Amino acid sequence: MRLPDILSTHDPLLASELTQAIDNKTKPLGSLGALETLAKQIGLIQQTTRVALHKPAILVFAADHGVVAEGISAYPQSVTWQMVENFLSKGAAINVFARQNGCALQIIDAGVNHDFGKRAALMDCKVGRGTANFAQQPAMSWAECAAALAHGMRIVGNLEGNVIGFGEMGIGNTTAAAALMHKLTGSPVADCVGAGTGLSPEGVLHKQNVIEAAVALHGEMSEPLDILATFGGFEIAMIAGAMLKAAERRMVLLIDGFIVSSALLVAARLQPAILDYCVFSHCSDEAGHARMLGHFQAKPLLNLGLRLGEGTGCALALPLLHAAVNFLGEMATFQSARVSGQSA
């Protein structure tokens, strides 16, 4: 399977032009803070000082995880398909936030343990009815992992816009994400696990023990796709593939919380330049996400104590992208303001 090749956005000449354009706006230098950094990043991604956002979309990938059999979640696996039904009924938080911010929303069945039948609003990319229990065997075969990556790349390859956010739904996926974080960053498992859907301290400790035992069972491995296939989920693998394709297409990647960031850990190990295209929407309240952001040396746009997933952080951060693009494109410069004043 050929993975996308991603070019760095590094361009000293364009960076200088963008800085000059930003500094020449009618404001004190640096007074728009993170919006100035964001405008420059978008300009480097789009290779122009005339930046624009076009048809932003959020993709929500749903799948189940066999490791729930180990009692690592406060909710039963059936909640995954019930939440997908909620997405399809337009009743979830991500539906509300995407709608209020004019963002297209696509729900993808990456591997839910449920038969939805043919549904116009649901993209069927089911690789299997949930992964295997990685506490006993690899979560995915290589063929399943490759299929999930390919689905993600194909989905993004068909999008028309230039901004994409990533969301997920899957009971048990914070356990998979914590295992990926441990293996890909070297952080102790205790620093990677959190309450997920609402575990007690005893439940968090049990989750930690399950992951540590699984890591010992599978032995040493260093290749990112081996780690993904062993501990990941169908939705996480699909997100990783989608991210790689999106960066190849020079789209702006809006990164949500803990699980989506674990997919980025995989993608960045495969293609480090992908980080040039990533806007980190928020810092999740899920334990481990702040450390993961530190690993990326990322400064998130928002810190609202969110830990819902679904791509909600992406939808809430989208207005800030519009603000960055609009001030760069529409705000007066000192030269234009002087000309206007003279003509008046």
GROMACS .gro file of C-alpha atoms in nm:
model
  344
    1MET     CA    1   0.000   0.000   0.000
    2ARG     CA    2   0.140   0.338  -0.101
    3LEU     CA    3   0.110   0.605   0.164
    4PRO     CA    4   0.082   0.972   0.067
    5ASP     CA    5   0.399   1.181   0.041
    6ILE     CA    6   0.371   1.499   0.243
    7LEU     CA    7   0.581   1.806   0.171
    8SER     CA    8   0.683   2.050   0.441
    9THR     CA    9   0.517   2.392   0.423
   10HIS     CA   10   0.855   2.557   0.496
   11ASP     CA   11   0.893   2.854   0.261
   12PRO     CA   12   1.107   3.142   0.396
   13LEU     CA   13   1.009   3.387   0.122
   14LEU     CA   14   0.635   3.330   0.160
   15ALA     CA   15   0.669   3.331   0.539
   16SER     CA   16   0.830   3.676   0.517
   17GLU     CA   17   0.552   3.801   0.287
   18LEU     CA   18   0.285   3.673   0.525
   19THR     CA   19   0.455   3.830   0.826
   20GLN     CA   20   0.475   4.163   0.642
   21ALA     CA   21   0.107   4.140   0.541
   22ILE     CA   22   0.003   4.063   0.901
   23ASP     CA   23   0.225   4.330   1.058
   24ASN     CA   24   0.099   4.593   0.813
   25LYS     CA   25  -0.261   4.565   0.934
   26THR     CA   26  -0.403   4.855   1.135
   27LYS     CA   27  -0.312   4.719   1.478
   28PRO     CA   28  -0.014   4.707   1.712
   29LEU     CA   29   0.239   4.436   1.620
   30GLY     CA   30   0.135   4.095   1.753
   31SER     CA   31  -0.188   4.227   1.904
   32LEU     CA   32  -0.404   3.954   1.750
   33GLY     CA   33  -0.193   3.690   1.920
   34ALA     CA   34  -0.261   3.332   1.817
   35LEU     CA   35  -0.480   3.447   1.527
   36GLU     CA   36  -0.169   3.593   1.361
   37THR     CA   37   0.019   3.264   1.399
   38LEU     CA   38  -0.283   3.080   1.262
   39ALA     CA   39  -0.318   3.311   0.961
   40LYS     CA   40   0.047   3.261   0.875
   41GLN     CA   41   0.017   2.883   0.909
   42ILE     CA   42  -0.285   2.874   0.679
   43GLY     CA   43  -0.102   3.092   0.427
   44LEU     CA   44   0.193   2.853   0.425
   45ILE     CA   45  -0.040   2.556   0.382
   46GLN     CA   46  -0.225   2.722   0.095
   47GLN     CA   47   0.095   2.873  -0.051
   48THR     CA   48  -0.050   3.223  -0.078
   49THR     CA   49  -0.108   3.547   0.111
   50ARG     CA   50  -0.468   3.542  -0.020
   51VAL     CA   51  -0.600   3.274   0.212
   52ALA     CA   52  -0.953   3.133   0.199
   53LEU     CA   53  -1.154   2.859   0.366
   54HIS     CA   54  -1.366   2.649   0.135
   55LYS     CA   55  -1.636   2.396   0.231
   56PRO     CA   56  -1.507   2.293   0.577
   57ALA     CA   57  -1.610   1.942   0.679
   58ILE     CA   58  -1.589   1.723   0.987
   59LEU     CA   59  -1.564   1.346   0.948
   60VAL     CA   60  -1.678   1.136   1.244
   61PHE     CA   61  -1.551   0.777   1.233
   62ALA     CA   62  -1.724   0.519   1.454
   63ALA     CA   63  -1.605   0.170   1.550
   64ASP     CA   64  -1.608  -0.081   1.833
   65HIS     CA   65  -1.320  -0.229   2.031
   66GLY     CA   66  -1.282  -0.586   2.150
   67VAL     CA   67  -1.089  -0.474   2.457
   68VAL     CA   68  -1.418  -0.368   2.620
   69ALA     CA   69  -1.445  -0.734   2.720
   70GLU     CA   70  -1.181  -0.652   2.983
   71GLY     CA   71  -1.419  -0.415   3.166
   72ILE     CA   72  -1.229  -0.098   3.078
   73SER     CA   73  -1.535   0.121   3.008
   74ALA     CA   74  -1.811   0.263   3.224
   75TYR     CA   75  -2.055   0.206   2.935
   76PRO     CA   76  -2.148  -0.106   2.737
   77GLN     CA   77  -2.037  -0.150   2.376
   78SER     CA   78  -2.394  -0.098   2.252
   79VAL     CA   79  -2.360   0.274   2.326
   80THR     CA   80  -2.142   0.306   2.013
   81TRP     CA   81  -2.421   0.218   1.771
   82GLN     CA   82  -2.676   0.409   1.978
   83MET     CA   83  -2.463   0.722   1.948
   84VAL     CA   84  -2.431   0.668   1.573
   85GLU     CA   85  -2.810   0.666   1.558
   86ASN     CA   86  -2.806   0.991   1.754
   87PHE     CA   87  -2.565   1.143   1.498
   88LEU     CA   88  -2.794   1.031   1.217
   89SER     CA   89  -3.093   1.184   1.397
   90LYS     CA   90  -2.894   1.509   1.425
   91GLY     CA   91  -2.930   1.513   1.802
   92ALA     CA   92  -2.568   1.495   1.922
   93ALA     CA   93  -2.342   1.782   2.029
   94ILE     CA   94  -2.140   1.759   1.708
   95ASN     CA   95  -2.458   1.799   1.502
   96VAL     CA   96  -2.545   2.117   1.692
   97PHE     CA   97  -2.197   2.269   1.672
   98ALA     CA   98  -2.136   2.176   1.309
   99ARG     CA   99  -2.474   2.318   1.210
  100GLN     CA  100  -2.424   2.648   1.394
  101ASN     CA  101  -2.083   2.697   1.230
  102GLY     CA  102  -2.188   2.605   0.875
  103CYS     CA  103  -1.971   2.295   0.863
  104ALA     CA  104  -2.057   1.981   0.665
  105LEU     CA  105  -2.072   1.665   0.876
  106GLN     CA  106  -2.017   1.309   0.754
  107ILE     CA  107  -2.066   1.002   0.974
  108ILE     CA  108  -1.862   0.693   0.880
  109ASP     CA  109  -1.914   0.337   1.003
  110ALA     CA  110  -1.554   0.222   1.028
  111GLY     CA  111  -1.635  -0.095   1.220
  112VAL     CA  112  -1.934  -0.078   1.453
  113ASN     CA  113  -2.066  -0.404   1.596
  114HIS     CA  114  -2.415  -0.340   1.458
  115ASP     CA  115  -2.603  -0.369   1.131
  116PHE     CA  116  -2.740  -0.027   1.035
  117GLY     CA  117  -2.870  -0.133   0.696
  118LYS     CA  118  -2.858   0.113   0.408
  119ARG     CA  119  -2.870   0.468   0.544
  120ALA     CA  120  -2.837   0.773   0.323
  121ALA     CA  121  -2.656   0.975   0.591
  122LEU     CA  122  -2.413   0.699   0.692
  123MET     CA  123  -2.104   0.610   0.490
  124ASP     CA  124  -2.048   0.234   0.515
  125CYS     CA  125  -1.676   0.159   0.536
  126LYS     CA  126  -1.710  -0.121   0.790
  127VAL     CA  127  -1.386  -0.320   0.808
  128GLY     CA  128  -1.527  -0.559   1.068
  129ARG     CA  129  -1.771  -0.571   1.358
  130GLY     CA  130  -1.521  -0.422   1.599
  131THR     CA  131  -1.156  -0.507   1.656
  132ALA     CA  132  -1.030  -0.812   1.841
  133ASN     CA  133  -0.945  -0.787   2.211
  134PHE     CA  134  -0.585  -0.664   2.211
  135ALA     CA  135  -0.543  -0.796   2.565
  136GLN     CA  136  -0.541  -1.142   2.403
  137GLN     CA  137  -0.438  -1.093   2.038
  138PRO     CA  138  -0.365  -0.809   1.794
  139ALA     CA  139  -0.660  -0.578   1.749
  140MET     CA  140  -0.634  -0.596   1.369
  141SER     CA  141  -0.472  -0.811   1.106
  142TRP     CA  142  -0.238  -0.631   0.871
  143ALA     CA  143  -0.502  -0.662   0.595
  144GLU     CA  144  -0.768  -0.501   0.817
  145CYS     CA  145  -0.534  -0.219   0.918
  146ALA     CA  146  -0.440  -0.153   0.555
  147ALA     CA  147  -0.808  -0.155   0.454
  148ALA     CA  148  -0.893   0.102   0.721
  149LEU     CA  149  -0.607   0.329   0.615
  150ALA     CA  150  -0.713   0.300   0.250
  151HIS     CA  151  -1.075   0.387   0.333
  152GLY     CA  152  -0.962   0.702   0.513
  153MET     CA  153  -0.745   0.809   0.221
  154ARG     CA  154  -1.023   0.743  -0.030
  155ILE     CA  155  -1.282   0.941   0.168
  156VAL     CA  156  -1.062   1.250   0.187
  157GLY     CA  157  -0.958   1.211  -0.174
  158ASN     CA  158  -1.322   1.272  -0.271
  159LEU     CA  159  -1.376   1.586  -0.060
  160GLU     CA  160  -1.410   1.926  -0.228
  161GLY     CA  161  -1.311   2.157   0.059
  162ASN     CA  162  -0.976   2.266   0.202
  163VAL     CA  163  -1.048   2.237   0.577
  164ILE     CA  164  -1.113   1.906   0.747
  165GLY     CA  165  -1.182   1.818   1.110
  166PHE     CA  166  -1.168   1.469   1.256
  167GLY     CA  167  -1.401   1.316   1.515
  168GLU     CA  168  -1.465   0.970   1.651
  169MET     CA  169  -1.703   0.752   1.847
  170GLY     CA  170  -1.621   0.413   1.994
  171ILE     CA  171  -1.666   0.270   2.341
  172GLY     CA  172  -1.321   0.155   2.455
  173ASN     CA  173  -1.124   0.383   2.226
  174THR     CA  174  -0.954   0.581   2.504
  175THR     CA  175  -0.791   0.251   2.604
  176ALA     CA  176  -0.666   0.195   2.250
  177ALA     CA  177  -0.547   0.557   2.231
  178ALA     CA  178  -0.363   0.528   2.562
  179ALA     CA  179  -0.187   0.212   2.444
  180LEU     CA  180  -0.084   0.387   2.121
  181MET     CA  181   0.040   0.688   2.316
  182HIS     CA  182   0.252   0.468   2.541
  183LYS     CA  183   0.407   0.278   2.251
  184LEU     CA  184   0.463   0.580   2.024
  185THR     CA  185   0.584   0.837   2.279
  186GLY     CA  186   0.745   0.618   2.544
  187SER     CA  187   0.534   0.779   2.819
  188PRO     CA  188   0.456   0.549   3.114
  189VAL     CA  189   0.114   0.387   3.083
  190ALA     CA  190   0.007   0.560   3.406
  191ASP     CA  191   0.059   0.898   3.232
  192CYS     CA  192  -0.152   0.792   2.934
  193VAL     CA  193  -0.469   0.651   3.090
  194GLY     CA  194  -0.767   0.852   3.209
  195ALA     CA  195  -1.129   0.821   3.312
  196GLY     CA  196  -1.258   0.800   2.955
  197THR     CA  197  -1.637   0.783   2.975
  198GLY     CA  198  -1.628   0.826   3.354
  199LEU     CA  199  -1.432   0.548   3.525
  200SER     CA  200  -1.368   0.555   3.899
  201PRO     CA  201  -1.006   0.573   4.019
  202GLU     CA  202  -1.020   0.195   4.062
  203GLY     CA  203  -1.144   0.162   3.705
  204VAL     CA  204  -0.862   0.380   3.574
  205LEU     CA  205  -0.609   0.161   3.757
  206HIS     CA  206  -0.770  -0.150   3.605
  207LYS     CA  207  -0.743   0.007   3.258
  208GLN     CA  208  -0.376   0.077   3.324
  209ASN     CA  209  -0.318  -0.284   3.431
  210VAL     CA  210  -0.494  -0.417   3.119
  211ILE     CA  211  -0.276  -0.205   2.891
  212GLU     CA  212   0.046  -0.295   3.071
  213ALA     CA  213  -0.037  -0.666   3.050
  214ALA     CA  214  -0.120  -0.633   2.678
  215VAL     CA  215   0.206  -0.449   2.608
  216ALA     CA  216   0.397  -0.728   2.781
  217LEU     CA  217   0.201  -0.992   2.586
  218HIS     CA  218   0.281  -0.845   2.245
  219GLY     CA  219   0.646  -0.774   2.316
  220GLU     CA  220   0.872  -0.513   2.163
  221MET     CA  221   0.776  -0.341   1.838
  222SER     CA  222   0.872  -0.006   1.691
  223GLU     CA  223   0.713   0.022   1.346
  224PRO     CA  224   0.413   0.258   1.369
  225LEU     CA  225   0.184   0.044   1.153
  226ASP     CA  226   0.264  -0.265   1.361
  227ILE     CA  227   0.174  -0.070   1.673
  228LEU     CA  228  -0.145   0.059   1.511
  229ALA     CA  229  -0.255  -0.288   1.402
  230THR     CA  230  -0.181  -0.436   1.746
  231PHE     CA  231  -0.345  -0.178   1.970
  232GLY     CA  232  -0.551   0.057   1.753
  233GLY     CA  233  -0.907   0.065   1.631
  234PHE     CA  234  -1.066   0.070   1.290
  235GLU     CA  235  -1.172   0.432   1.341
  236ILE     CA  236  -0.823   0.534   1.458
  237ALA     CA  237  -0.659   0.371   1.157
  238MET     CA  238  -0.913   0.529   0.923
  239ILE     CA  239  -0.848   0.872   1.074
  240ALA     CA  240  -0.472   0.823   1.031
  241GLY     CA  241  -0.521   0.743   0.662
  242ALA     CA  242  -0.757   1.038   0.620
  243MET     CA  243  -0.505   1.273   0.783
  244LEU     CA  244  -0.224   1.161   0.555
  245LYS     CA  245  -0.433   1.216   0.244
  246ALA     CA  246  -0.559   1.553   0.367
  247ALA     CA  247  -0.206   1.681   0.424
  248GLU     CA  248  -0.097   1.552   0.084
  249ARG     CA  249  -0.379   1.763  -0.061
  250ARG     CA  250  -0.257   2.066   0.141
  251MET     CA  251  -0.575   2.089   0.344
  252VAL     CA  252  -0.592   2.247   0.689
  253LEU     CA  253  -0.624   1.964   0.942
  254LEU     CA  254  -0.829   2.043   1.254
  255ILE     CA  255  -0.724   1.802   1.529
  256ASP     CA  256  -0.978   1.718   1.801
  257GLY     CA  257  -0.898   1.547   2.129
  258PHE     CA  258  -0.722   1.245   2.274
  259ILE     CA  259  -0.829   0.970   2.035
  260VAL     CA  260  -0.785   1.179   1.719
  261SER     CA  261  -0.443   1.288   1.846
  262SER     CA  262  -0.345   0.923   1.891
  263ALA     CA  263  -0.417   0.871   1.521
  264LEU     CA  264  -0.194   1.169   1.450
  265LEU     CA  265   0.086   1.004   1.650
  266VAL     CA  266   0.079   0.723   1.395
  267ALA     CA  267   0.053   0.954   1.094
  268ALA     CA  268   0.336   1.178   1.217
  269ARG     CA  269   0.567   0.882   1.267
  270LEU     CA  270   0.499   0.785   0.905
  271GLN     CA  271   0.519   1.140   0.763
  272PRO     CA  272   0.659   1.396   1.012
  273ALA     CA  273   0.579   1.692   0.785
  274ILE     CA  274   0.208   1.634   0.850
  275LEU     CA  275   0.239   1.846   1.164
  276ASP     CA  276   0.284   2.157   0.947
  277TYR     CA  277  -0.080   2.116   0.839
  278CYS     CA  278  -0.229   2.055   1.184
  279VAL     CA  279  -0.428   2.306   1.386
  280PHE     CA  280  -0.488   2.172   1.735
  281SER     CA  281  -0.841   2.278   1.822
  282HIS     CA  282  -0.835   2.228   2.198
  283CYS     CA  283  -0.679   2.056   2.496
  284SER     CA  284  -0.902   1.772   2.608
  285ASP     CA  285  -0.973   1.714   2.976
  286GLU     CA  286  -0.888   1.346   2.918
  287ALA     CA  287  -0.576   1.262   3.115
  288GLY     CA  288  -0.282   1.224   2.880
  289HIS     CA  289  -0.393   1.469   2.612
  290ALA     CA  290  -0.195   1.762   2.751
  291ARG     CA  291   0.115   1.540   2.750
  292MET     CA  292   0.037   1.430   2.395
  293LEU     CA  293   0.011   1.794   2.288
  294GLY     CA  294   0.344   1.853   2.457
  295HIS     CA  295   0.491   1.571   2.250
  296PHE     CA  296   0.374   1.755   1.936
  297GLN     CA  297   0.494   2.090   2.078
  298ALA     CA  298   0.143   2.210   2.000
  299LYS     CA  299  -0.045   2.513   2.131
  300PRO     CA  300  -0.418   2.439   2.121
  301LEU     CA  301  -0.661   2.715   2.030
  302LEU     CA  302  -0.907   2.639   2.311
  303ASN     CA  303  -0.906   2.491   2.661
  304LEU     CA  304  -1.266   2.439   2.766
  305GLY     CA  305  -1.239   2.119   2.970
  306LEU     CA  306  -1.399   1.917   2.688
  307ARG     CA  307  -1.368   1.539   2.675
  308LEU     CA  308  -1.665   1.439   2.459
  309GLY     CA  309  -1.490   1.359   2.132
  310GLU     CA  310  -1.712   1.348   1.821
  311GLY     CA  311  -1.505   1.629   1.667
  312THR     CA  312  -1.675   1.885   1.894
  313GLY     CA  313  -1.348   2.071   1.958
  314CYS     CA  314  -1.298   2.107   1.581
  315ALA     CA  315  -1.642   2.259   1.531
  316LEU     CA  316  -1.593   2.503   1.817
  317ALA     CA  317  -1.250   2.610   1.689
  318LEU     CA  318  -1.365   2.663   1.330
  319PRO     CA  319  -1.480   3.025   1.390
  320LEU     CA  320  -1.124   3.109   1.497
  321LEU     CA  321  -0.995   2.984   1.160
  322HIS     CA  322  -1.248   3.209   0.989
  323ALA     CA  323  -1.135   3.500   1.205
  324ALA     CA  324  -0.770   3.443   1.113
  325VAL     CA  325  -0.847   3.420   0.742
  326ASN     CA  326  -1.085   3.719   0.746
  327PHE     CA  327  -0.855   3.960   0.926
  328LEU     CA  328  -0.574   3.879   0.684
  329GLY     CA  329  -0.799   3.923   0.381
  330GLU     CA  330  -1.028   4.208   0.487
  331MET     CA  331  -0.861   4.421   0.754
  332ALA     CA  332  -0.723   4.755   0.636
  333THR     CA  333  -0.350   4.817   0.610
  334PHE     CA  334  -0.186   5.136   0.731
  335GLN     CA  335  -0.131   5.236   0.367
  336SER     CA  336  -0.494   5.181   0.265
  337ALA     CA  337  -0.617   5.358   0.579
  338ARG     CA  338  -0.402   5.664   0.497
  339VAL     CA  339  -0.525   5.671   0.137
  340SER     CA  340  -0.884   5.643   0.254
  341GLY     CA  341  -0.833   5.918   0.508
  342GLN     CA  342  -0.677   6.149   0.248
  343SER     CA  343  -0.960   6.092   0.001
  344ALA     CA  344  -1.215   6.165   0.270
   0.00000   0.00000   0.00000
